[in-house]
Amino acid sequence: MSEKKIPYKIYLEESELPRAWYNLRADMINKPAPLLNPKTFEPATAEDLAPVFCDELVKQELDETTPYFEIPEEILNFYKMYRPAPLIRAYCLEEKLGTPAKIYYKFEGNNTSGSHKLNSAIAQAYYAKKQGLKGVTTETGAGQWGTALSMACSYFGLDCKVFMVKCSYEQKPFRREVMRTYGASVTPSPSFDTEVGKKINAEHPGTSGSLGCAISEAVETALNKDGYRYVLGSVLNQVMLHQTVIGLETKTALDKYGEKADIIIGCAGGGSNLGGLIAPFMGEKIRGEADYRIIAVEPSSCPSLTRGTYAYDYCDTGKVCPLSKMYTLGCDFIPAANHAGGLRYHGMSSILSQLYDDGLMEAVSVKQTEVFEAAEYFARIEGILPAPESSHAIKVAIDEALKCKETGEEKTIVFGLTGTGYFDMMSYEKFHNGVMTDYIPSDEEIQKYTKNLPEIK
Ligand SMILES: *Cc1c(COP(=O)(O)O)cnc(C)c1O
């Protein structure tokens, strides 16, 4: 048998770009629970969601039967500027680890936003433009989503208002300037521009903000401004749908070389990159065509899957967004201030929550010092400077490769390298100076917010 030598980078042809996003819900046996209207607690209808989200995106959000959504030509053309993204065989890392495992990573950091977020930003901006809107509002934590959305909005000539979690606004002034370069306006959150921001500022003077609170501000602004809608960079079904380009490309690339993944690993904040990466593989698993071990990696300081509760909760602190059934730490949960590495959302995609609850995937949590150790180790061998978020996946990929070294198993490990870490140098600096600490919330702290989850009959 002649084996094709696998190159360091598997690039696909432009013609091999996915033409449609894959809607995993169509294949799920237990469908994710519906979003609930925050006022009535009834399943949210398209009419409920229309004031907040773009019409086409509402359709995608609620559709659990259509398996494929064709990618419009305009989005495909934008994708062509930075996709297909390479699938990289980590030969150097394998050698350094002395593992018989094969390690692959899908690199999504090849665009100015520095992450996979652009895959959904461009789709959401496109549908907003098509609907004739003037602009969109959003929140950003670490800044990648805000940057991606700014890029997408400037491409389609839309106004873009970003509420940036105050601590990262202050820590990452360059992120803010990148967004302004693309024409976005950036407001630190909580601000005094919205009712919910004023309220949060009054209740928690000097607070450094949270994603949940920035979301509330962005939603309020969209509701009060004619021709504006709110867009979100993670958690929602529509976002995961757009992110399936990651997994579809990965599968095409592996198939090209007759490779089959055994273990698929991704970091999980709101779950969009992981959901997108695993979707086609999970589809095969659900349909009984193949089996894979799928591992979500989250920070031990914000452990929604591993220590959260599976229940309906608000998606935002201000309780203006619909409720989602998900693994949650409670919508008032704010990760400890020393937590550096993104992935700080209190909940998780309802699709991934259901899959996890059904035992179709695993989850582990890792401490941030070990994440940065893995990040630095990886950077020194593979060259890419990884985002702290992505490095959660690196850490577990290395752990799995080392297990293979012990057992002699030649497993194929695929992980998502979601982005680059150039704007996270303050965190790297803390790590290098030996002042980075780990924080693991106690059971009491976890229960503090989960014991007050809304009661849904
Ligand atoms: C936003 C982000 C994540 C986490 O978001 P998900 O929706 O869980 O994918 C991971 N990595 C990078 C680089 C990000 O910007």
Tab-separated table of C-alpha atoms and ligand atoms in Angstrom:
chain	number	residue	atom	x	y	z
A	1	MET	CA	0.000	0.000	0.000
A	2	SER	CA	1.439	3.358	-0.920
A	3	GLU	CA	0.921	5.905	1.784
A	4	LYS	CA	0.745	9.548	0.910
A	5	LYS	CA	3.261	11.484	2.994
A	6	ILE	CA	1.299	13.954	5.024
A	7	PRO	CA	2.609	17.519	4.627
A	8	TYR	CA	3.235	19.819	7.572
A	9	LYS	CA	0.347	21.949	6.413
A	10	ILE	CA	-2.673	20.560	4.652
A	11	TYR	CA	-4.053	23.399	2.575
A	12	LEU	CA	-7.291	22.841	0.745
A	13	GLU	CA	-8.056	24.330	-2.652
A	14	GLU	CA	-10.417	27.277	-2.769
A	15	SER	CA	-12.848	24.970	-4.585
A	16	GLU	CA	-12.860	22.688	-1.528
A	17	LEU	CA	-14.279	25.374	0.751
A	18	PRO	CA	-17.559	24.204	2.283
A	19	ARG	CA	-20.545	25.526	0.302
A	20	ALA	CA	-22.988	25.023	3.167
A	21	TRP	CA	-22.917	25.173	6.948
A	22	TYR	CA	-23.930	21.979	8.715
A	23	ASN	CA	-26.770	22.124	11.231
A	24	LEU	CA	-25.928	19.381	13.724
A	25	ARG	CA	-29.321	19.760	15.420
A	26	ALA	CA	-30.927	18.060	12.423
A	27	ASP	CA	-29.098	14.855	13.389
A	28	MET	CA	-29.401	15.141	17.163
A	29	ILE	CA	-31.796	12.647	18.701
A	30	ASN	CA	-32.341	14.705	21.833
A	31	LYS	CA	-32.720	18.233	20.501
A	32	PRO	CA	-31.411	21.139	22.589
A	33	ALA	CA	-34.145	22.761	24.662
A	34	PRO	CA	-35.737	25.870	23.111
A	35	LEU	CA	-34.873	29.410	24.154
A	36	LEU	CA	-37.498	30.904	26.465
A	37	ASN	CA	-39.017	34.359	26.350
A	38	PRO	CA	-37.698	36.121	29.521
A	39	LYS	CA	-41.122	37.640	30.279
A	40	THR	CA	-43.472	34.710	29.715
A	41	PHE	CA	-41.053	31.760	30.108
A	42	GLU	CA	-42.728	30.288	26.995
A	43	PRO	CA	-40.562	29.019	24.102
A	44	ALA	CA	-39.269	32.057	22.218
A	45	THR	CA	-40.906	32.538	18.827
A	46	ALA	CA	-39.495	34.247	15.765
A	47	GLU	CA	-41.654	37.294	16.678
A	48	ASP	CA	-40.127	37.379	20.176
A	49	LEU	CA	-36.615	37.348	18.781
A	50	ALA	CA	-37.142	39.707	15.829
A	51	PRO	CA	-36.618	42.983	17.778
A	52	VAL	CA	-33.254	41.741	19.012
A	53	PHE	CA	-31.785	39.642	16.171
A	54	CYS	CA	-31.773	39.829	12.350
A	55	ASP	CA	-34.605	37.889	10.695
A	56	GLU	CA	-32.460	35.427	8.767
A	57	LEU	CA	-30.423	34.688	11.886
A	58	VAL	CA	-33.597	34.077	13.890
A	59	LYS	CA	-34.566	31.468	11.297
A	60	GLN	CA	-31.202	29.775	11.660
A	61	GLU	CA	-31.464	29.978	15.434
A	62	LEU	CA	-34.797	28.195	15.587
A	63	ASP	CA	-34.327	25.643	12.789
A	64	GLU	CA	-33.571	22.170	14.098
A	65	THR	CA	-34.494	20.163	11.030
A	66	THR	CA	-32.691	21.605	7.982
A	67	PRO	CA	-29.333	19.809	7.856
A	68	TYR	CA	-27.504	22.241	5.552
A	69	PHE	CA	-27.672	26.003	5.048
A	70	GLU	CA	-26.104	27.198	1.819
A	71	ILE	CA	-23.411	29.830	2.386
A	72	PRO	CA	-24.344	32.955	0.398
A	73	GLU	CA	-21.894	33.923	-2.349
A	74	GLU	CA	-20.962	37.231	-0.640
A	75	ILE	CA	-19.923	35.420	2.536
A	76	LEU	CA	-18.091	32.748	0.587
A	77	ASN	CA	-16.115	35.449	-1.226
A	78	PHE	CA	-15.089	37.001	2.075
A	79	TYR	CA	-14.136	33.561	3.423
A	80	LYS	CA	-11.860	33.154	0.408
A	81	MET	CA	-9.678	36.023	1.642
A	82	TYR	CA	-8.550	34.014	4.677
A	83	ARG	CA	-9.848	30.481	4.205
A	84	PRO	CA	-9.529	27.563	3.842
A	85	ALA	CA	-7.531	27.610	7.085
A	86	PRO	CA	-4.636	25.167	7.251
A	87	LEU	CA	-4.758	21.916	9.177
A	88	ILE	CA	-1.263	21.559	10.552
A	89	ARG	CA	0.442	18.302	11.417
A	90	ALA	CA	2.470	19.029	14.546
A	91	TYR	CA	5.448	16.875	13.543
A	92	CYS	CA	7.841	18.949	15.650
A	93	LEU	CA	5.662	18.752	18.738
A	94	GLU	CA	5.200	14.989	18.294
A	95	GLU	CA	8.953	14.525	18.079
A	96	LYS	CA	9.676	16.696	21.080
A	97	LEU	CA	7.094	14.846	23.161
A	98	GLY	CA	8.386	11.484	21.910
A	99	THR	CA	4.824	10.352	21.391
A	100	PRO	CA	3.594	7.764	18.894
A	101	ALA	CA	0.404	9.840	18.597
A	102	LYS	CA	-0.218	11.942	15.519
A	103	ILE	CA	-1.183	15.493	16.413
A	104	TYR	CA	-3.053	17.870	14.130
A	105	TYR	CA	-4.317	21.342	14.791
A	106	LYS	CA	-6.700	23.503	12.848
A	107	PHE	CA	-5.300	27.031	12.882
A	108	GLU	CA	-7.894	29.816	12.905
A	109	GLY	CA	-5.534	32.688	13.752
A	110	ASN	CA	-4.761	33.653	10.143
A	111	ASN	CA	-6.782	36.866	10.038
A	112	THR	CA	-6.531	40.279	11.676
A	113	SER	CA	-9.094	39.490	14.364
A	114	GLY	CA	-6.706	36.720	15.374
A	115	SER	CA	-9.405	34.124	15.905
A	116	HIS	CA	-12.201	32.003	14.459
A	117	LYS	CA	-14.753	34.706	15.390
A	118	LEU	CA	-14.590	36.247	11.913
A	119	ASN	CA	-16.364	33.160	10.482
A	120	SER	CA	-19.581	34.148	12.205
A	121	ALA	CA	-19.044	37.928	12.262
A	122	ILE	CA	-19.056	38.138	8.483
A	123	ALA	CA	-22.212	36.029	8.260
A	124	GLN	CA	-24.047	38.096	10.856
A	125	ALA	CA	-22.989	41.390	9.266
A	126	TYR	CA	-24.115	40.101	5.873
A	127	TYR	CA	-27.625	39.253	7.092
A	128	ALA	CA	-27.897	42.601	8.884
A	129	LYS	CA	-26.944	44.414	5.695
A	130	LYS	CA	-29.336	42.326	3.626
A	131	GLN	CA	-32.147	43.291	5.964
A	132	GLY	CA	-31.356	46.956	5.346
A	133	LEU	CA	-30.221	47.700	8.904
A	134	LYS	CA	-27.998	50.647	9.804
A	135	GLY	CA	-25.844	48.909	12.297
A	136	VAL	CA	-25.332	46.369	15.046
A	137	THR	CA	-24.387	46.373	18.711
A	138	THR	CA	-22.429	43.785	20.601
A	139	GLU	CA	-20.251	43.057	23.595
A	140	THR	CA	-16.668	41.902	23.642
A	141	GLY	CA	-14.603	40.427	26.442
A	142	ALA	CA	-11.053	39.721	25.403
A	143	GLY	CA	-11.653	41.729	22.231
A	144	GLN	CA	-11.451	39.154	19.443
A	145	TRP	CA	-15.172	39.180	18.776
A	146	GLY	CA	-15.375	42.969	18.735
A	147	THR	CA	-12.465	43.085	16.311
A	148	ALA	CA	-13.972	40.439	14.044
A	149	LEU	CA	-17.316	42.216	14.002
A	150	SER	CA	-15.673	45.591	13.310
A	151	MET	CA	-13.930	44.071	10.297
A	152	ALA	CA	-17.137	42.479	9.039
A	153	CYS	CA	-19.160	45.669	9.513
A	154	SER	CA	-16.659	47.865	7.741
A	155	TYR	CA	-16.686	45.400	4.833
A	156	PHE	CA	-20.451	45.753	4.463
A	157	GLY	CA	-20.651	49.436	5.455
A	158	LEU	CA	-22.541	48.933	8.722
A	159	ASP	CA	-22.213	50.918	11.932
A	160	CYS	CA	-20.781	48.873	14.814
A	161	LYS	CA	-21.152	49.682	18.519
A	162	VAL	CA	-19.085	47.562	20.858
A	163	PHE	CA	-19.465	47.355	24.638
A	164	MET	CA	-16.115	46.138	25.904
A	165	VAL	CA	-15.800	44.607	29.372
A	166	LYS	CA	-14.131	47.387	31.370
A	167	CYS	CA	-11.138	45.426	32.646
A	168	SER	CA	-10.122	44.403	29.154
A	169	TYR	CA	-10.837	47.888	27.801
A	170	GLU	CA	-8.257	49.134	30.265
A	171	GLN	CA	-5.839	46.222	29.854
A	172	LYS	CA	-5.948	46.046	26.081
A	173	PRO	CA	-5.925	49.567	24.625
A	174	PHE	CA	-4.480	48.257	21.363
A	175	ARG	CA	-7.450	45.977	20.844
A	176	ARG	CA	-9.682	48.997	21.142
A	177	GLU	CA	-7.627	50.865	18.537
A	178	VAL	CA	-7.816	47.979	16.104
A	179	MET	CA	-11.610	48.117	16.383
A	180	ARG	CA	-11.589	51.869	15.843
A	181	THR	CA	-9.362	51.383	12.807
A	182	TYR	CA	-12.243	49.416	11.317
A	183	GLY	CA	-14.657	52.198	12.234
A	184	ALA	CA	-16.317	50.752	15.343
A	185	SER	CA	-17.175	52.791	18.428
A	186	VAL	CA	-16.019	51.172	21.659
A	187	THR	CA	-17.545	51.848	25.093
A	188	PRO	CA	-16.244	50.391	28.364
A	189	SER	CA	-18.903	48.350	30.161
A	190	PRO	CA	-20.661	48.879	32.510
A	191	SER	CA	-21.169	52.359	31.065
A	192	PHE	CA	-23.481	55.206	31.996
A	193	ASP	CA	-25.017	55.159	28.496
A	194	THR	CA	-27.651	52.525	29.287
A	195	GLU	CA	-30.175	51.983	32.066
A	196	VAL	CA	-28.781	48.555	32.851
A	197	GLY	CA	-25.227	49.932	32.907
A	198	LYS	CA	-26.235	52.679	35.342
A	199	LYS	CA	-27.949	50.120	37.538
A	200	ILE	CA	-24.982	47.772	37.611
A	201	ASN	CA	-22.629	50.701	38.290
A	202	ALA	CA	-24.831	51.777	41.192
A	203	GLU	CA	-25.017	48.284	42.673
A	204	HIS	CA	-21.341	47.454	42.159
A	205	PRO	CA	-19.379	50.730	42.186
A	206	GLY	CA	-16.006	50.406	40.465
A	207	THR	CA	-16.818	46.987	39.017
A	208	SER	CA	-14.478	45.809	36.257
A	209	GLY	CA	-17.466	44.447	34.349
A	210	SER	CA	-18.416	41.085	32.937
A	211	LEU	CA	-19.575	39.624	29.660
A	212	GLY	CA	-23.088	39.080	30.976
A	213	CYS	CA	-23.375	42.740	31.847
A	214	ALA	CA	-21.885	43.976	28.542
A	215	ILE	CA	-24.435	41.798	26.718
A	216	SER	CA	-27.295	43.498	28.577
A	217	GLU	CA	-25.987	46.918	27.601
A	218	ALA	CA	-25.598	45.947	23.944
A	219	VAL	CA	-29.110	44.452	23.808
A	220	GLU	CA	-30.670	47.509	25.428
A	221	THR	CA	-28.917	49.790	22.951
A	222	ALA	CA	-30.080	47.723	19.971
A	223	LEU	CA	-33.681	47.710	21.238
A	224	ASN	CA	-33.693	51.490	21.655
A	225	LYS	CA	-32.092	52.406	18.348
A	226	ASP	CA	-33.969	52.329	15.076
A	227	GLY	CA	-32.373	50.111	12.445
A	228	TYR	CA	-30.094	48.324	14.898
A	229	ARG	CA	-29.928	44.725	16.011
A	230	TYR	CA	-27.811	42.904	18.529
A	231	VAL	CA	-25.311	40.266	17.461
A	232	LEU	CA	-23.498	37.740	19.612
A	233	GLY	CA	-20.167	36.038	18.996
A	234	SER	CA	-20.733	32.721	20.741
A	235	VAL	CA	-23.229	30.552	22.647
A	236	LEU	CA	-26.124	30.814	20.140
A	237	ASN	CA	-27.028	28.043	17.695
A	238	GLN	CA	-26.573	30.371	14.699
A	239	VAL	CA	-22.983	31.131	15.730
A	240	MET	CA	-22.116	27.473	16.052
A	241	LEU	CA	-23.736	26.891	12.663
A	242	HIS	CA	-21.402	29.412	10.998
A	243	GLN	CA	-18.414	27.953	12.817
A	244	THR	CA	-18.996	24.541	11.248
A	245	VAL	CA	-16.724	25.712	8.405
A	246	ILE	CA	-13.918	24.826	10.844
A	247	GLY	CA	-14.997	21.216	11.228
A	248	LEU	CA	-16.064	20.715	7.624
A	249	GLU	CA	-12.663	21.867	6.360
A	250	THR	CA	-10.909	19.750	8.960
A	251	LYS	CA	-12.820	16.666	7.881
A	252	THR	CA	-12.122	17.294	4.172
A	253	ALA	CA	-8.412	17.722	4.924
A	254	LEU	CA	-8.198	14.518	6.997
A	255	ASP	CA	-10.201	12.547	4.440
A	256	LYS	CA	-7.837	13.680	1.708
A	257	TYR	CA	-5.041	11.806	3.418
A	258	GLY	CA	-7.108	8.905	4.664
A	259	GLU	CA	-6.631	10.024	8.247
A	260	LYS	CA	-9.188	9.359	10.946
A	261	ALA	CA	-9.299	11.308	14.179
A	262	ASP	CA	-9.524	9.356	17.441
A	263	ILE	CA	-9.648	12.290	19.826
A	264	ILE	CA	-10.948	15.784	19.050
A	265	ILE	CA	-10.205	18.557	21.513
A	266	GLY	CA	-11.309	22.159	21.726
A	267	CYS	CA	-11.432	24.948	24.256
A	268	ALA	CA	-14.912	25.941	25.359
A	269	GLY	CA	-16.038	29.436	26.319
A	270	GLY	CA	-19.547	29.707	24.935
A	271	GLY	CA	-18.868	26.664	22.793
A	272	SER	CA	-18.849	28.023	19.232
A	273	ASN	CA	-15.411	26.941	18.048
A	274	LEU	CA	-15.684	23.562	19.711
A	275	GLY	CA	-19.180	23.039	18.366
A	276	GLY	CA	-18.056	24.079	14.891
A	277	LEU	CA	-14.987	21.866	14.954
A	278	ILE	CA	-16.754	18.754	16.153
A	279	ALA	CA	-20.055	19.126	14.254
A	280	PRO	CA	-19.391	16.830	11.263
A	281	PHE	CA	-17.642	14.288	13.481
A	282	MET	CA	-20.392	14.370	16.093
A	283	GLY	CA	-22.902	13.935	13.276
A	284	GLU	CA	-21.163	10.694	12.281
A	285	LYS	CA	-21.044	9.612	15.892
A	286	ILE	CA	-24.763	10.212	16.403
A	287	ARG	CA	-25.645	8.443	13.149
A	288	GLY	CA	-23.487	5.500	14.251
A	289	GLU	CA	-21.055	5.833	11.331
A	290	ALA	CA	-17.899	6.439	13.363
A	291	ASP	CA	-16.783	6.951	16.911
A	292	TYR	CA	-14.682	9.723	18.358
A	293	ARG	CA	-13.640	10.874	21.804
A	294	ILE	CA	-14.548	14.521	22.029
A	295	ILE	CA	-13.168	16.676	24.817
A	296	ALA	CA	-14.196	20.199	25.823
A	297	VAL	CA	-11.574	22.089	27.819
A	298	GLU	CA	-12.531	24.922	30.124
A	299	PRO	CA	-10.734	27.024	32.751
A	300	SER	CA	-10.991	25.754	36.309
A	301	SER	CA	-11.880	29.322	37.319
A	302	CYS	CA	-15.004	29.297	35.096
A	303	PRO	CA	-16.040	25.626	34.960
A	304	SER	CA	-19.543	25.683	33.493
A	305	LEU	CA	-19.610	22.137	32.061
A	306	THR	CA	-17.603	20.376	34.758
A	307	ARG	CA	-19.157	22.061	37.796
A	308	GLY	CA	-22.188	23.971	36.580
A	309	THR	CA	-25.855	23.035	36.723
A	310	TYR	CA	-27.849	21.906	33.676
A	311	ALA	CA	-30.871	24.180	33.832
A	312	TYR	CA	-32.594	27.160	32.271
A	313	ASP	CA	-30.750	30.382	32.972
A	314	TYR	CA	-30.539	33.904	31.626
A	315	CYS	CA	-27.892	34.492	28.973
A	316	ASP	CA	-27.061	37.885	30.485
A	317	THR	CA	-26.758	39.540	33.879
A	318	GLY	CA	-29.465	42.102	33.120
A	319	LYS	CA	-31.987	39.313	32.331
A	320	VAL	CA	-33.177	40.986	29.127
A	321	CYS	CA	-32.082	38.141	26.825
A	322	PRO	CA	-33.994	34.898	26.350
A	323	LEU	CA	-33.292	32.036	28.736
A	324	SER	CA	-31.337	29.061	27.515
A	325	LYS	CA	-31.151	25.564	28.957
A	326	MET	CA	-27.465	25.025	29.467
A	327	TYR	CA	-24.723	24.121	31.857
A	328	THR	CA	-24.428	27.324	33.833
A	329	LEU	CA	-22.698	28.854	36.819
A	330	GLY	CA	-25.518	31.369	37.204
A	331	CYS	CA	-25.893	34.600	35.235
A	332	ASP	CA	-24.378	36.629	38.088
A	333	PHE	CA	-21.209	34.564	38.172
A	334	ILE	CA	-18.080	36.611	37.461
A	335	PRO	CA	-14.758	34.769	37.243
A	336	ALA	CA	-12.037	35.800	39.698
A	337	ALA	CA	-10.174	38.971	38.705
A	338	ASN	CA	-6.893	37.081	38.324
A	339	HIS	CA	-8.350	34.922	35.552
A	340	ALA	CA	-6.484	35.902	32.379
A	341	GLY	CA	-7.398	33.550	29.624
A	342	GLY	CA	-10.815	34.450	28.204
A	343	LEU	CA	-13.475	31.679	28.247
A	344	ARG	CA	-15.213	33.629	30.996
A	345	TYR	CA	-18.839	33.174	30.022
A	346	HIS	CA	-21.116	31.778	32.766
A	347	GLY	CA	-23.015	29.394	30.483
A	348	MET	CA	-22.497	27.124	27.492
A	349	SER	CA	-24.062	26.526	24.081
A	350	SER	CA	-27.349	24.673	24.539
A	351	ILE	CA	-26.340	22.234	21.784
A	352	LEU	CA	-23.082	21.319	23.506
A	353	SER	CA	-24.852	21.218	26.867
A	354	GLN	CA	-27.304	18.639	25.523
A	355	LEU	CA	-24.548	16.564	23.889
A	356	TYR	CA	-22.571	16.615	27.114
A	357	ASP	CA	-25.617	15.668	29.147
A	358	ASP	CA	-26.223	12.777	26.739
A	359	GLY	CA	-22.686	11.510	27.369
A	360	LEU	CA	-21.608	12.122	23.778
A	361	MET	CA	-18.666	14.269	24.825
A	362	GLU	CA	-16.371	14.774	27.804
A	363	ALA	CA	-15.230	17.912	29.577
A	364	VAL	CA	-12.170	18.722	31.655
A	365	SER	CA	-11.059	21.874	33.412
A	366	VAL	CA	-7.479	23.081	33.610
A	367	LYS	CA	-5.663	25.649	35.744
A	368	GLN	CA	-4.377	28.786	34.103
A	369	THR	CA	-0.713	28.371	35.084
A	370	GLU	CA	-0.639	24.956	33.388
A	371	VAL	CA	-2.379	26.514	30.379
A	372	PHE	CA	0.331	29.150	30.031
A	373	GLU	CA	3.040	26.507	30.508
A	374	ALA	CA	1.530	24.584	27.610
A	375	ALA	CA	1.199	27.805	25.576
A	376	GLU	CA	4.851	28.669	25.987
A	377	TYR	CA	6.002	25.120	25.338
A	378	PHE	CA	3.944	25.027	22.150
A	379	ALA	CA	5.150	28.458	20.974
A	380	ARG	CA	8.770	27.413	21.355
A	381	ILE	CA	8.278	24.267	19.282
A	382	GLU	CA	5.591	25.051	16.718
A	383	GLY	CA	6.337	28.765	16.387
A	384	ILE	CA	2.789	30.083	16.667
A	385	LEU	CA	2.100	32.316	19.669
A	386	PRO	CA	-1.227	30.924	20.851
A	387	ALA	CA	-4.135	32.778	22.443
A	388	PRO	CA	-4.620	31.807	26.094
A	389	GLU	CA	-8.082	30.453	25.173
A	390	SER	CA	-6.632	28.169	22.518
A	391	SER	CA	-3.934	27.049	24.918
A	392	HIS	CA	-6.521	25.230	27.008
A	393	ALA	CA	-6.879	22.840	24.082
A	394	ILE	CA	-3.102	22.652	23.617
A	395	LYS	CA	-2.689	21.633	27.249
A	396	VAL	CA	-5.089	18.712	26.949
A	397	ALA	CA	-3.773	17.669	23.509
A	398	ILE	CA	-0.287	17.415	25.030
A	399	ASP	CA	-1.660	15.456	28.001
A	400	GLU	CA	-3.376	12.997	25.664
A	401	ALA	CA	-0.252	12.654	23.517
A	402	LEU	CA	1.775	11.872	26.655
A	403	LYS	CA	-0.741	9.218	27.654
A	404	CYS	CA	-0.159	7.633	24.236
A	405	LYS	CA	3.558	7.677	24.960
A	406	GLU	CA	2.942	5.636	28.092
A	407	THR	CA	0.635	3.123	26.458
A	408	GLY	CA	2.332	3.076	23.045
A	409	GLU	CA	-0.973	3.782	21.319
A	410	GLU	CA	-0.763	5.556	17.954
A	411	LYS	CA	-3.831	7.687	18.307
A	412	THR	CA	-4.683	10.587	16.050
A	413	ILE	CA	-5.379	13.740	18.024
A	414	VAL	CA	-6.982	16.794	16.436
A	415	PHE	CA	-7.351	20.052	18.290
A	416	GLY	CA	-8.592	23.534	17.498
A	417	LEU	CA	-5.979	26.285	17.653
A	418	THR	CA	-8.506	29.078	17.687
A	419	GLY	CA	-6.249	32.109	17.609
A	420	THR	CA	-3.110	34.056	18.344
A	421	GLY	CA	-2.122	35.751	21.595
A	422	TYR	CA	-0.443	39.005	20.570
A	423	PHE	CA	-2.833	41.062	22.667
A	424	ASP	CA	-2.424	38.871	25.730
A	425	MET	CA	1.119	39.846	26.545
A	426	MET	CA	0.142	41.260	29.932
A	427	SER	CA	-0.969	37.790	30.910
A	428	TYR	CA	2.136	36.208	29.441
A	429	GLU	CA	4.159	38.787	31.378
A	430	LYS	CA	2.511	37.746	34.643
A	431	PHE	CA	3.270	34.157	33.831
A	432	HIS	CA	6.923	34.909	33.024
A	433	ASN	CA	7.329	36.963	36.181
A	434	GLY	CA	5.978	34.100	38.256
A	435	VAL	CA	3.086	36.150	39.614
A	436	MET	CA	0.259	34.332	37.855
A	437	THR	CA	-1.890	32.445	40.309
A	438	ASP	CA	-4.616	29.825	39.978
A	439	TYR	CA	-8.058	30.261	41.329
A	440	ILE	CA	-10.502	27.440	41.780
A	441	PRO	CA	-13.868	28.524	43.172
A	442	SER	CA	-15.087	26.603	46.220
A	443	ASP	CA	-18.339	24.619	46.123
A	444	GLU	CA	-19.955	27.388	48.208
A	445	GLU	CA	-18.985	30.001	45.630
A	446	ILE	CA	-20.371	27.880	42.818
A	447	GLN	CA	-23.632	27.324	44.694
A	448	LYS	CA	-23.963	30.991	45.560
A	449	TYR	CA	-25.346	31.769	42.111
A	450	THR	CA	-26.630	28.401	40.903
A	451	LYS	CA	-28.994	28.069	43.847
A	452	ASN	CA	-30.908	31.100	42.574
A	453	LEU	CA	-31.539	29.839	39.050
A	454	PRO	CA	-34.995	30.718	37.718
A	455	GLU	CA	-37.637	28.098	38.408
A	456	ILE	CA	-39.065	26.840	35.161
A	457	LYS	CA	-42.010	24.502	35.292
B	1	LIG	C1	-13.773	33.731	21.742
B	1	LIG	C2	-12.648	32.796	21.673
B	1	LIG	C3	-12.752	31.497	22.179
B	1	LIG	C4	-13.961	30.987	22.918
B	1	LIG	O1	-15.175	31.117	22.315
B	1	LIG	P1	-16.055	29.869	21.891
B	1	LIG	O2	-17.340	30.440	21.480
B	1	LIG	O3	-16.142	28.941	23.049
B	1	LIG	O4	-15.334	29.251	20.760
B	1	LIG	C5	-11.671	30.650	22.037
B	1	LIG	N1	-10.543	31.048	21.447
B	1	LIG	C6	-10.402	32.293	20.934
B	1	LIG	C7	-9.107	32.670	20.314
B	1	LIG	C8	-11.450	33.198	21.037
B	1	LIG	O5	-11.315	34.428	20.538
